[in-house]
CSV table of C-alpha atoms in Angstrom, one decimal:
chain,number,residue,atom,x,y,z
A,108,MET,CA,78.3,106.7,192.0
A,109,LEU,CA,79.6,104.3,194.6
A,110,LEU,CA,76.1,104.2,196.2
A,111,MET,CA,75.0,102.2,193.2
A,112,VAL,CA,76.8,99.3,194.9
A,113,SER,CA,74.4,99.7,197.8
A,114,MET,CA,71.5,100.0,195.5
A,115,LEU,CA,72.3,96.7,193.9
A,116,MET,CA,72.7,95.0,197.3
A,117,THR,CA,69.3,96.1,198.3
A,118,LEU,CA,67.3,95.4,195.1
A,119,THR,CA,66.1,92.2,196.7
A,120,THR,CA,64.5,94.1,199.5
A,121,ALA,CA,62.9,96.3,197.0
A,122,MET,CA,61.4,93.3,195.1
A,123,ALA,CA,59.3,92.5,198.3
A,124,GLN,CA,57.7,96.0,198.2
A,125,ASP,CA,54.6,96.8,196.4
A,126,ASN,CA,55.1,99.7,194.1
A,127,ASN,CA,51.4,100.4,193.7
A,128,THR,CA,51.1,101.3,197.5
A,129,PRO,CA,48.7,104.3,197.5
A,130,LEU,CA,50.4,107.7,198.2
A,131,ARG,CA,50.1,109.2,201.6
A,132,GLU,CA,50.1,112.8,202.5
A,133,GLY,CA,53.6,114.1,203.1
A,134,GLN,CA,55.2,111.0,202.0
A,135,GLY,CA,58.3,111.1,199.9
A,136,GLU,CA,61.4,113.3,199.6
A,137,ALA,CA,61.2,117.1,199.2
A,138,PRO,CA,61.6,118.3,195.6
A,139,THR,CA,65.2,119.0,194.4
A,140,PHE,CA,64.8,122.8,194.1
A,141,VAL,CA,66.9,125.7,195.2
A,142,PRO,CA,65.2,129.1,194.8
A,143,MET,CA,67.4,131.5,192.8
A,144,VAL,CA,66.9,135.3,192.7
A,145,LYS,CA,70.0,137.0,191.3
A,146,VAL,CA,70.1,140.8,190.9
A,147,GLY,CA,72.8,142.4,188.7
A,148,LYS,CA,73.6,145.2,186.4
A,149,ALA,CA,74.3,145.3,182.7
A,150,LEU,CA,75.8,148.1,180.6
A,151,ASP,CA,73.8,149.2,177.5
A,152,ASN,CA,75.4,152.1,175.6
A,153,GLY,CA,77.0,153.5,178.7
A,154,ASP,CA,73.8,153.1,180.8
A,155,SER,CA,73.6,150.7,183.8
A,156,ILE,CA,70.5,148.6,183.6
A,157,LYS,CA,69.4,146.5,186.5
A,158,TYR,CA,68.2,142.9,185.8
A,159,VAL,CA,66.8,140.1,187.9
A,160,GLU,CA,67.7,136.3,187.0
A,161,MET,CA,65.4,133.7,188.4
A,162,ASN,CA,64.8,130.0,188.0
A,163,ASN,CA,63.6,128.5,184.8
A,164,VAL,CA,59.8,128.1,184.4
A,165,TYR,CA,58.6,125.4,182.2
A,166,VAL,CA,55.3,125.7,180.3
A,167,TYR,CA,53.7,122.5,178.9
A,168,ALA,CA,50.3,121.7,177.4
A,169,PRO,CA,47.9,120.2,180.1
A,170,LEU,CA,48.1,116.4,180.1
A,171,GLN,CA,45.0,114.6,179.1
A,172,PHE,CA,44.4,111.4,180.8
A,173,LYS,CA,42.2,108.8,179.1
A,174,ASN,CA,41.3,107.1,182.5
A,175,GLU,CA,41.9,107.1,186.1
A,176,LYS,CA,44.7,104.5,185.7
A,177,GLN,CA,46.7,106.9,183.5
A,178,ARG,CA,46.3,109.6,186.0
A,179,ARG,CA,47.4,107.4,188.9
A,180,THR,CA,50.4,106.3,186.7
A,181,TYR,CA,51.4,110.0,186.3
A,182,ASP,CA,51.0,110.8,190.0
A,183,ARG,CA,53.2,107.7,190.8
A,184,THR,CA,55.8,109.0,188.3
A,185,VAL,CA,55.9,112.4,190.0
A,186,TYR,CA,56.1,110.8,193.5
A,187,ASN,CA,59.0,108.5,192.3
A,188,VAL,CA,61.0,111.3,190.8
A,189,LYS,CA,60.7,113.4,193.9
A,190,LYS,CA,62.0,110.3,195.8
A,191,VAL,CA,65.0,109.5,193.7
A,192,LEU,CA,66.1,112.6,192.0
A,193,PRO,CA,67.8,114.0,195.0
A,194,ILE,CA,69.9,110.7,195.3
A,195,ALA,CA,70.9,110.9,191.7
A,196,LYS,CA,72.1,114.3,192.2
A,197,GLU,CA,74.1,113.1,195.2
A,198,VAL,CA,75.6,110.4,193.0
A,199,ASN,CA,76.7,112.9,190.5
A,200,ARG,CA,78.4,115.1,193.2
A,201,ALA,CA,80.0,111.9,194.7
A,202,ILE,CA,81.5,111.1,191.3
A,203,ILE,CA,83.0,114.6,190.9
A,204,GLU,CA,84.4,114.8,194.4
A,205,THR,CA,85.8,111.3,194.2
A,206,TYR,CA,87.5,111.8,190.8
A,207,GLU,CA,89.0,115.1,191.8
A,208,TYR,CA,90.4,113.6,195.0
A,209,LEU,CA,91.8,110.6,193.3
A,210,GLU,CA,93.7,112.8,190.8
A,211,THR,CA,95.6,114.3,193.9
A,212,LEU,CA,96.7,110.9,195.2
A,213,PRO,CA,100.4,109.8,194.3
A,214,ASP,CA,99.9,106.3,192.9
A,215,ASP,CA,97.5,103.5,192.1
A,216,LYS,CA,97.9,101.9,195.6
A,217,ALA,CA,96.8,105.0,197.3
A,218,ARG,CA,93.8,105.3,194.9
A,219,ARG,CA,92.7,101.7,195.6
A,220,GLU,CA,93.0,102.2,199.3
A,221,HIS,CA,90.9,105.4,199.1
A,222,MET,CA,88.2,103.7,196.8
A,223,LYS,CA,87.9,100.9,199.6
A,224,PHE,CA,87.4,103.5,202.2
A,225,VAL,CA,84.9,105.4,200.2
A,226,GLU,CA,82.9,102.4,199.2
A,227,LYS,CA,82.6,101.3,202.9
A,228,SER,CA,81.5,104.8,203.9
A,229,ILE,CA,78.9,105.0,201.2
A,230,LYS,CA,77.4,101.6,202.0
A,231,ALA,CA,77.1,102.6,205.7
A,232,GLU,CA,75.4,105.9,204.9
A,233,TYR,CA,73.2,104.9,202.0
A,234,THR,CA,72.1,101.3,202.6
A,235,PRO,CA,69.3,102.3,205.0
A,236,LYS,CA,68.0,104.8,202.3
A,237,MET,CA,68.2,102.4,199.5
A,238,LYS,CA,66.2,99.8,201.4
A,239,LYS,CA,63.3,102.2,201.3
A,240,LEU,CA,63.1,102.2,197.6
A,241,THR,CA,60.8,100.0,195.5
A,242,LEU,CA,62.1,98.1,192.5
A,243,THR,CA,60.4,100.6,190.2
A,244,GLN,CA,62.3,103.4,192.1
A,245,GLY,CA,65.6,101.6,191.9
A,246,LYS,CA,65.1,101.3,188.1
A,247,LEU,CA,64.2,105.0,187.8
A,248,LEU,CA,67.2,105.9,189.9
A,249,ILE,CA,69.5,104.0,187.3
A,250,LYS,CA,68.1,106.1,184.5
A,251,LEU,CA,68.3,109.4,186.5
A,252,VAL,CA,72.0,108.7,187.4
A,253,TYR,CA,72.5,108.4,183.6
A,254,ARG,CA,70.7,111.9,183.2
A,255,GLU,CA,72.9,113.5,185.7
A,256,THR,CA,76.2,112.0,184.8
A,257,ASN,CA,75.8,111.2,181.1
A,258,SER,CA,77.0,107.6,181.7
A,259,SER,CA,75.3,104.4,182.4
A,260,THR,CA,75.7,102.9,185.9
A,261,TYR,CA,77.4,99.9,184.3
A,262,ASP,CA,80.0,102.2,182.8
A,263,LEU,CA,80.5,104.1,186.1
A,264,VAL,CA,81.0,100.8,188.1
A,265,LYS,CA,83.4,99.6,185.2
A,266,VAL,CA,85.6,102.7,185.4
A,267,PHE,CA,85.9,102.7,189.1
A,268,PHE,CA,85.9,99.1,190.0
A,269,GLY,CA,86.7,97.2,186.6
A,270,THR,CA,84.9,95.1,184.1
A,271,GLY,CA,84.6,92.1,186.4
A,272,ARG,CA,82.7,94.0,189.1
A,273,ALA,CA,80.5,95.7,186.5
A,274,MET,CA,79.4,92.4,184.8
A,275,PHE,CA,78.7,90.8,188.2
A,276,TYR,CA,76.4,93.6,189.3
A,277,GLN,CA,74.9,93.7,185.9
A,278,SER,CA,74.0,89.9,186.2
A,279,PHE,CA,72.7,90.6,189.8
A,280,ALA,CA,70.5,93.4,188.6
A,281,TRP,CA,69.3,91.4,185.5
A,282,MET,CA,68.0,88.6,187.9
A,283,PHE,CA,65.5,91.2,189.3
A,284,GLY,CA,64.4,92.6,185.9
A,285,ALA,CA,66.8,95.6,186.1
A,286,SER,CA,69.8,96.6,183.9
A,287,LEU,CA,72.7,98.9,184.8
A,288,LYS,CA,73.2,99.5,181.1
A,289,LYS,CA,69.9,101.5,180.8
A,290,VAL,CA,70.2,104.9,179.1
A,291,TYR,CA,68.0,108.0,179.6
A,292,ASP,CA,66.0,109.0,176.5
A,293,PRO,CA,64.5,112.5,177.3
A,294,GLU,CA,63.1,113.0,173.9
A,295,GLY,CA,61.7,109.5,173.5
A,296,LYS,CA,60.4,107.0,175.9
A,297,ASP,CA,61.5,109.0,179.0
A,298,LYS,CA,59.8,112.2,177.6
A,299,LEU,CA,57.2,112.3,180.3
A,300,THR,CA,59.7,111.6,183.1
A,301,GLU,CA,61.9,114.4,181.8
A,302,ARG,CA,58.9,116.7,181.9
A,303,VAL,CA,58.3,115.8,185.4
A,304,VAL,CA,62.1,116.0,186.4
A,305,ARG,CA,62.3,119.6,184.9
A,306,MET,CA,59.2,120.8,186.8
A,307,VAL,CA,60.5,119.2,190.0
A,308,GLU,CA,63.8,120.9,189.5
A,309,ALA,CA,62.0,124.3,188.9
A,310,GLY,CA,59.8,123.9,192.0
A,311,GLN,CA,56.7,123.7,189.9
A,312,LEU,CA,55.7,120.3,191.3
């Protein structure tokens, strides 16, 4: 979650980048996919039956593009999801790890000191990575963070840093046409993105 601060600080850099840059062979992050083959046994009326558990496979109707522009928009969505989905998942892991560690600290002072240390470390690690994102990818990251954490970036910043910081960063993002309050709607306007995300997670794209 704390890398959201770095993201906001680098949105100005993203504004200078053209999000219609043609895709290049090998460009982008690897899909967020961990192959899984689990072999086990189950009892059925006293008999031991072997089973194999594998990754989900999603089957969708083929997409029909009205024109080349629509096809390129879809290709760009796939590219952008592959680029930012791993970061969104890292954010979720960071939230869980940070929250669990904060619970072990004795008082608010110790928690505040730890948060300062974590924020500094996250900025140092992720600022170079965030600078490589376009504004479109930054907006997508905000939505995918919601998908992974079930909370808006605004609410996450508010919980960890307070209302004042959350309002400040929201105002900063708004200046560049973004919003930390964006939610993810997998059954509505983000339906195509959800399709892409699921297929990327399953290793099908």
